[in-house]
mmCIF file of C-alpha atoms in Angstrom:
data_model
loop_
_atom_site.group_PDB
_atom_site.id
_atom_site.type_symbol
_atom_site.label_atom_id
_atom_site.label_comp_id
_atom_site.label_asym_id
_atom_site.label_seq_id
_atom_site.Cartn_x
_atom_site.Cartn_y
_atom_site.Cartn_z
ATOM 1 C CA MET G 1 125.701 136.856 121.501
ATOM 2 C CA THR G 2 124.522 138.563 118.308
ATOM 3 C CA ARG G 3 121.004 139.883 118.417
ATOM 4 C CA PRO G 4 118.689 138.206 115.838
ATOM 5 C CA ILE G 5 117.274 140.563 113.208
ATOM 6 C CA LEU G 6 114.350 139.931 110.848
ATOM 7 C CA ILE G 7 113.928 142.447 108.015
ATOM 8 C CA ILE G 8 110.502 142.543 106.376
ATOM 9 C CA GLY G 9 108.792 144.707 103.784
ATOM 10 C CA ASP G 10 108.693 145.578 100.115
ATOM 11 C CA SER G 11 111.056 145.486 97.136
ATOM 12 C CA HIS G 12 113.596 147.770 98.832
ATOM 13 C CA LEU G 13 114.747 144.668 100.718
ATOM 14 C CA GLY G 14 116.492 143.548 97.519
ATOM 15 C CA ALA G 15 119.366 145.987 97.945
ATOM 16 C CA LEU G 16 119.945 144.821 101.515
ATOM 17 C CA LYS G 17 119.842 141.139 100.574
ATOM 18 C CA ARG G 18 122.323 141.653 97.737
ATOM 19 C CA GLY G 19 124.532 143.636 100.086
ATOM 20 C CA MET G 20 124.500 140.815 102.619
ATOM 21 C CA ASP G 21 125.207 138.197 99.945
ATOM 22 C CA MET G 22 128.399 140.069 98.996
ATOM 23 C CA ASP G 23 129.787 139.487 102.498
ATOM 24 C CA PRO G 24 127.491 137.171 104.486
ATOM 25 C CA GLY G 25 129.891 136.773 107.405
ATOM 26 C CA ARG G 26 129.647 140.485 108.086
ATOM 27 C CA PHE G 27 125.937 140.296 108.934
ATOM 28 C CA PRO G 28 125.326 137.344 111.278
ATOM 29 C CA ASP G 29 121.810 136.467 112.426
ATOM 30 C CA VAL G 30 120.140 138.658 109.790
ATOM 31 C CA SER G 31 117.206 137.119 107.915
ATOM 32 C CA PHE G 32 114.724 138.460 105.366
ATOM 33 C CA LEU G 33 111.004 138.106 104.810
ATOM 34 C CA PRO G 34 109.831 139.968 101.679
ATOM 35 C CA LEU G 35 106.099 140.562 101.981
ATOM 36 C CA GLY G 36 105.183 141.956 98.573
ATOM 37 C CA LYS G 37 104.866 145.085 96.484
ATOM 38 C CA GLY G 38 104.666 148.393 98.316
ATOM 39 C CA SER G 39 101.754 149.418 96.111
ATOM 40 C CA ALA G 40 99.467 147.491 98.510
ATOM 41 C CA VAL G 41 100.348 149.699 101.481
ATOM 42 C CA PRO G 42 97.825 152.565 100.945
ATOM 43 C CA ARG G 43 95.015 150.041 101.490
ATOM 44 C CA LYS G 44 94.269 147.965 104.618
ATOM 45 C CA PHE G 45 96.928 145.278 104.305
ATOM 46 C CA TYR G 46 96.851 143.856 107.832
ATOM 47 C CA GLU G 47 94.547 142.698 110.627
ATOM 48 C CA HIS G 48 95.208 143.204 114.323
ATOM 49 C CA ASP G 49 93.654 140.732 116.741
ATOM 50 C CA ALA G 50 94.409 142.506 120.005
ATOM 51 C CA GLU G 51 92.836 139.788 122.187
ATOM 52 C CA ALA G 52 94.929 137.025 120.623
ATOM 53 C CA GLY G 53 98.030 139.203 120.320
ATOM 54 C CA ILE G 54 98.334 138.604 116.575
ATOM 55 C CA VAL G 55 99.016 140.887 113.612
ATOM 56 C CA ARG G 56 98.618 139.285 110.198
ATOM 57 C CA THR G 57 99.154 140.710 106.731
ATOM 58 C CA ILE G 58 96.319 140.143 104.262
ATOM 59 C CA ALA G 59 97.295 141.882 101.026
ATOM 60 C CA PRO G 60 96.483 140.130 97.724
ATOM 61 C CA GLY G 61 99.617 138.731 96.126
ATOM 62 C CA TRP G 62 101.700 139.083 99.282
ATOM 63 C CA GLN G 63 103.532 136.431 101.259
ATOM 64 C CA ASN G 64 101.032 136.980 104.059
ATOM 65 C CA THR G 65 102.387 136.281 107.526
ATOM 66 C CA GLU G 66 101.315 136.201 111.173
ATOM 67 C CA PHE G 67 103.306 138.139 113.742
ATOM 68 C CA THR G 68 102.946 137.246 117.420
ATOM 69 C CA ALA G 69 104.635 138.104 120.679
ATOM 70 C CA GLY G 70 105.930 134.536 120.706
ATOM 71 C CA MET G 71 108.351 135.487 117.943
ATOM 72 C CA GLN G 72 110.466 137.136 120.652
ATOM 73 C CA LYS G 73 110.959 133.893 122.582
ATOM 74 C CA SER G 74 113.264 132.173 120.091
ATOM 75 C CA SER G 75 116.415 133.641 121.617
ATOM 76 C CA SER G 76 117.773 134.867 124.916
ATOM 77 C CA GLN G 77 118.004 138.242 123.210
ATOM 78 C CA ARG G 78 114.877 139.864 121.778
ATOM 79 C CA GLN G 79 114.576 139.713 118.032
ATOM 80 C CA LEU G 80 114.558 143.079 116.288
ATOM 81 C CA LEU G 81 111.892 143.365 113.602
ATOM 82 C CA VAL G 82 112.933 145.898 110.934
ATOM 83 C CA VAL G 83 110.145 147.085 108.609
ATOM 84 C CA SER G 84 110.796 148.931 105.336
ATOM 85 C CA LEU G 85 107.191 149.906 104.489
ATOM 86 C CA PRO G 86 106.260 153.267 106.088
ATOM 87 C CA LEU G 87 108.959 155.834 105.170
ATOM 88 C CA ASN G 88 108.814 155.376 101.416
ATOM 89 C CA THR G 89 107.840 158.272 99.136
ATOM 90 C CA SER G 90 108.020 156.414 95.838
ATOM 91 C CA ARG G 91 104.275 155.657 95.763
ATOM 92 C CA ILE G 92 103.065 159.202 96.260
ATOM 93 C CA LEU G 93 105.681 160.678 93.912
ATOM 94 C CA ARG G 94 104.858 158.164 91.185
ATOM 95 C CA ASP G 95 101.091 157.917 91.517
ATOM 96 C CA VAL G 96 100.038 161.563 91.955
ATOM 97 C CA SER G 97 100.118 163.919 88.970
ATOM 98 C CA TRP G 98 102.589 166.384 90.477
ATOM 99 C CA HIS G 99 103.343 167.788 87.009
ATOM 100 C CA THR G 100 99.865 169.353 86.829
ATOM 101 C CA HIS G 101 98.978 169.600 90.534
ATOM 102 C CA VAL G 102 101.515 171.344 92.758
ATOM 103 C CA PRO G 103 101.656 172.724 96.296
ATOM 104 C CA TRP G 104 100.363 176.293 96.102
ATOM 105 C CA GLN G 105 103.728 177.774 97.127
ATOM 106 C CA LEU G 106 105.404 176.212 94.078
ATOM 107 C CA ARG G 107 102.879 177.161 91.417
ATOM 108 C CA ARG G 108 104.511 178.740 88.354
ATOM 109 C CA SER G 109 101.812 178.967 85.692
ATOM 110 C CA GLU G 110 98.087 178.893 85.057
ATOM 111 C CA ALA G 111 98.498 175.347 83.716
ATOM 112 C CA GLU G 112 99.322 174.106 87.203
ATOM 113 C CA THR G 113 96.540 173.482 89.715
ATOM 114 C CA PRO G 114 97.534 174.717 93.187
ATOM 115 C CA LEU G 115 96.925 172.370 96.119
ATOM 116 C CA SER G 116 96.390 173.615 99.649
ATOM 117 C CA ASP G 117 98.610 172.480 102.516
ATOM 118 C CA GLN G 118 95.656 170.567 103.961
ATOM 119 C CA LEU G 119 95.064 168.648 100.740
ATOM 120 C CA VAL G 120 98.728 167.708 100.370
ATOM 121 C CA GLU G 121 98.755 166.502 103.964
ATOM 122 C CA ARG G 122 95.606 164.486 103.329
ATOM 123 C CA LEU G 123 97.281 162.785 100.352
ATOM 124 C CA ILE G 124 100.251 161.907 102.539
ATOM 125 C CA ASP G 125 97.993 160.561 105.290
ATOM 126 C CA GLN G 126 96.020 158.440 102.824
ATOM 127 C CA ASP G 127 99.239 156.874 101.572
ATOM 128 C CA SER G 128 100.839 156.283 104.976
ATOM 129 C CA ARG G 129 98.106 155.683 107.547
ATOM 130 C CA TYR G 130 97.968 151.910 107.252
ATOM 131 C CA ALA G 131 101.752 151.584 107.338
ATOM 132 C CA ILE G 132 101.820 153.615 110.552
ATOM 133 C CA GLY G 133 98.900 151.553 111.897
ATOM 134 C CA PHE G 134 100.782 148.340 111.103
ATOM 135 C CA MET G 135 103.793 149.501 113.107
ATOM 136 C CA THR G 136 101.541 150.588 115.972
ATOM 137 C CA ALA G 137 99.932 147.131 116.003
ATOM 138 C CA LEU G 138 103.314 145.356 116.062
ATOM 139 C CA ILE G 139 104.380 147.438 119.048
ATOM 140 C CA ALA G 140 101.023 146.786 120.750
ATOM 141 C CA ILE G 141 101.516 142.999 120.726
ATOM 142 C CA GLY G 142 104.955 143.368 122.299
ATOM 143 C CA LEU G 143 107.315 143.119 119.343
ATOM 144 C CA ASP G 144 110.506 145.143 119.206
ATOM 145 C CA ALA G 145 109.819 146.751 115.815
ATOM 146 C CA VAL G 146 111.511 149.657 114.066
ATOM 147 C CA VAL G 147 111.104 151.365 110.685
ATOM 148 C CA LEU G 148 113.889 151.341 108.121
ATOM 149 C CA GLU G 149 113.763 154.542 106.088
ATOM 150 C CA ALA G 150 113.624 153.832 102.344
ATOM 151 C CA PRO G 151 116.096 155.746 100.154
ATOM 152 C CA ARG G 152 115.138 159.118 98.785
ATOM 153 C CA PHE G 153 114.440 159.270 95.064
ATOM 154 C CA PHE G 154 117.211 159.344 92.455
ATOM 155 C CA GLU G 155 117.500 162.209 89.987
ATOM 156 C CA THR G 156 117.068 159.602 87.239
ATOM 157 C CA ALA G 157 113.609 158.625 88.546
ATOM 158 C CA SER G 158 111.117 157.872 85.774
ATOM 159 C CA TYR G 159 108.647 160.543 86.928
ATOM 160 C CA LEU G 160 111.155 163.419 86.999
ATOM 161 C CA PRO G 161 111.126 164.259 83.262
ATOM 162 C CA ARG G 162 107.511 165.407 83.659
ATOM 163 C CA THR G 163 107.711 166.726 87.233
ATOM 164 C CA ARG G 164 109.860 169.557 88.523
ATOM 165 C CA LEU G 165 112.642 168.503 90.868
ATOM 166 C CA GLU G 166 111.691 171.133 93.436
ATOM 167 C CA VAL G 167 108.151 169.738 93.618
ATOM 168 C CA CYS G 168 109.449 166.211 94.260
ATOM 169 C CA GLN G 169 111.890 167.540 96.850
ATOM 170 C CA TYR G 170 109.098 169.389 98.658
ATOM 171 C CA ILE G 171 106.738 166.395 98.716
ATOM 172 C CA ASP G 172 109.516 163.997 99.721
ATOM 173 C CA ALA G 173 110.609 166.190 102.654
ATOM 174 C CA LEU G 174 107.056 166.889 103.847
ATOM 175 C CA TYR G 175 106.091 163.210 103.595
ATOM 176 C CA ARG G 176 109.065 162.073 105.674
ATOM 177 C CA GLU G 177 108.496 164.782 108.270
ATOM 178 C CA ARG G 178 104.793 163.985 108.638
ATOM 179 C CA VAL G 179 105.223 160.193 108.759
ATOM 180 C CA ARG G 180 108.085 160.476 111.236
ATOM 181 C CA ALA G 181 105.789 162.522 113.484
ATOM 182 C CA GLY G 182 103.114 159.832 113.258
ATOM 183 C CA LEU G 183 105.600 157.083 114.053
ATOM 184 C CA ALA G 184 107.053 159.029 116.986
ATOM 185 C CA ALA G 185 103.562 159.549 118.411
ATOM 186 C CA ALA G 186 103.082 155.769 118.294
ATOM 187 C CA GLY G 187 106.438 155.150 119.992
ATOM 188 C CA VAL G 188 108.051 153.690 116.856
ATOM 189 C CA GLY G 189 111.747 154.274 116.181
ATOM 190 C CA VAL G 190 113.337 154.945 112.790
ATOM 191 C CA ILE G 191 116.647 153.803 111.322
ATOM 192 C CA ASP G 192 117.681 156.690 109.084
ATOM 193 C CA GLN G 193 118.924 156.491 105.514
ATOM 194 C CA PRO G 194 122.742 156.505 105.697
ATOM 195 C CA ALA G 195 123.757 160.174 105.580
ATOM 196 C CA GLU G 196 126.621 159.530 103.167
ATOM 197 C CA THR G 197 124.140 158.324 100.524
ATOM 198 C CA ILE G 198 122.174 161.609 100.450
ATOM 199 C CA SER G 199 123.219 164.376 98.055
ATOM 200 C CA ASP G 200 123.197 168.088 98.881
ATOM 201 C CA ARG G 201 120.000 168.295 96.784
ATOM 202 C CA GLY G 202 118.186 165.901 99.102
ATOM 203 C CA THR G 203 118.169 163.027 96.609
ATOM 204 C CA THR G 204 119.981 159.700 96.863
ATOM 205 C CA ARG G 205 123.426 159.926 95.294
ATOM 206 C CA LEU G 206 123.624 158.228 91.903
ATOM 207 C CA GLU G 207 126.536 155.969 92.870
ATOM 208 C CA TYR G 208 124.001 154.059 94.979
ATOM 209 C CA ASP G 209 121.520 153.579 92.115
ATOM 210 C CA HIS G 210 120.492 150.065 91.131
ATOM 211 C CA GLU G 211 122.978 147.936 89.206
ATOM 212 C CA ASP G 212 120.520 147.679 86.311
ATOM 213 C CA PRO G 213 120.422 151.085 84.556
ATOM 214 C CA ARG G 214 116.801 150.456 83.622
ATOM 215 C CA ASP G 215 115.857 150.432 87.315
ATOM 216 C CA THR G 216 115.773 154.065 88.492
ATOM 217 C CA HIS G 217 113.854 153.283 91.658
ATOM 218 C CA HIS G 218 115.835 150.836 93.791
ATOM 219 C CA ALA G 219 119.269 151.077 95.383
ATOM 220 C CA ASN G 220 122.301 148.850 94.793
ATOM 221 C CA ALA G 221 124.170 146.344 96.951
ATOM 222 C CA LEU G 222 126.624 148.950 98.264
ATOM 223 C CA TYR G 223 123.694 150.955 99.588
ATOM 224 C CA GLY G 224 122.343 147.739 101.080
ATOM 225 C CA GLN G 225 125.544 147.141 103.020
ATOM 226 C CA LEU G 226 125.496 150.662 104.444
ATOM 227 C CA ALA G 227 121.869 150.254 105.483
ATOM 228 C CA LEU G 228 122.651 146.910 107.120
ATOM 229 C CA ASP G 229 125.465 148.544 109.065
ATOM 230 C CA ARG G 230 122.953 151.085 110.378
ATOM 231 C CA ILE G 231 120.588 148.263 111.359
ATOM 232 C CA LEU G 232 123.330 146.391 113.223
ATOM 233 C CA SER G 233 124.321 149.563 115.086
ATOM 234 C CA TYR G 234 120.698 150.161 116.092
ATOM 235 C CA ALA G 235 120.301 146.539 117.225
ATOM 236 C CA ALA G 236 123.529 146.636 119.235
ATOM 237 C CA ALA G 237 122.488 149.867 120.943
ATOM 238 C CA GLY G 238 119.112 148.338 121.811
ATOM 239 C CA ALA G 239 120.732 145.192 123.205
ATOM 240 C CA GLU G 240 123.026 147.336 125.348
ATOM 241 C CA ARG G 241 120.045 149.320 126.664
ATOM 242 C CA GLU G 242 118.221 146.084 127.568
ATOM 243 C CA HIS G 243 121.345 144.716 129.273
ATOM 244 C CA ASP G 244 121.730 147.893 131.333
ATOM 245 C CA LEU G 245 118.033 147.800 132.294
ATOM 246 C CA GLY G 246 118.285 144.133 133.282
ATOM 247 C CA SER G 247 121.360 144.824 135.392
ATOM 248 C CA SER G 248 119.631 147.734 137.121
ATOM 249 C CA LEU G 249 116.575 145.627 137.945
ATOM 250 C CA SER G 250 118.764 142.761 139.178
ATOM 251 C CA HIS G 251 120.735 145.051 141.480
ATOM 252 C CA GLY G 252 117.528 146.569 142.741
ATOM 253 C CA LEU G 253 116.332 143.138 143.897
ATOM 254 C CA HIS G 254 119.371 142.595 146.111
#
């Protein structure tokens, strides 16, 4: 039996949905729940009622939803909840003036204001803390939840003409490293960006850029299919682990 998968999150879900629509029979039991724009994530966008076992999103303009442990009881196999919100550097790369403020190691001229390591880390934590908290809350109420890594930026990104590539590369790498550490500490797994979509410069390869040339931020349907393949592999591995655990417990009772 195929394990049910629910993919939730921001606008990066579009690539995955278009990828599935190209070949729907290839991705059985996959459903989507777009929540809203990722720009809401740096603010408190959820509530966690630990006593009731409920996590609900509360962001203005979102398709706000309640998540409960009962969501797992719809199938003989546990539903996998895939969340695309936390590992996404587009907000911090777009919204911080990295053309005038740079990590101190990368400063080139007097026109650039150097930022300490501690300040850069604080900016990353401010952007990501609620996304990490949301994942921690989902795990706390008993859901099988995992983070889907959003694609790295494209070299055609709108902010690159005014920001040095090496600065974006540094912030992108540090952000992913720091958020991954926070997720790991909370016991949250990550489904990595497909390796074949990453260039040797650490950006997402341009052949996976959005079908609309005016969109330099989102990936295309081909990228979506590759990401869905990674999700299915992760889900299958998890189902196999649960089967092995169940078999071990059953044998132990005899």
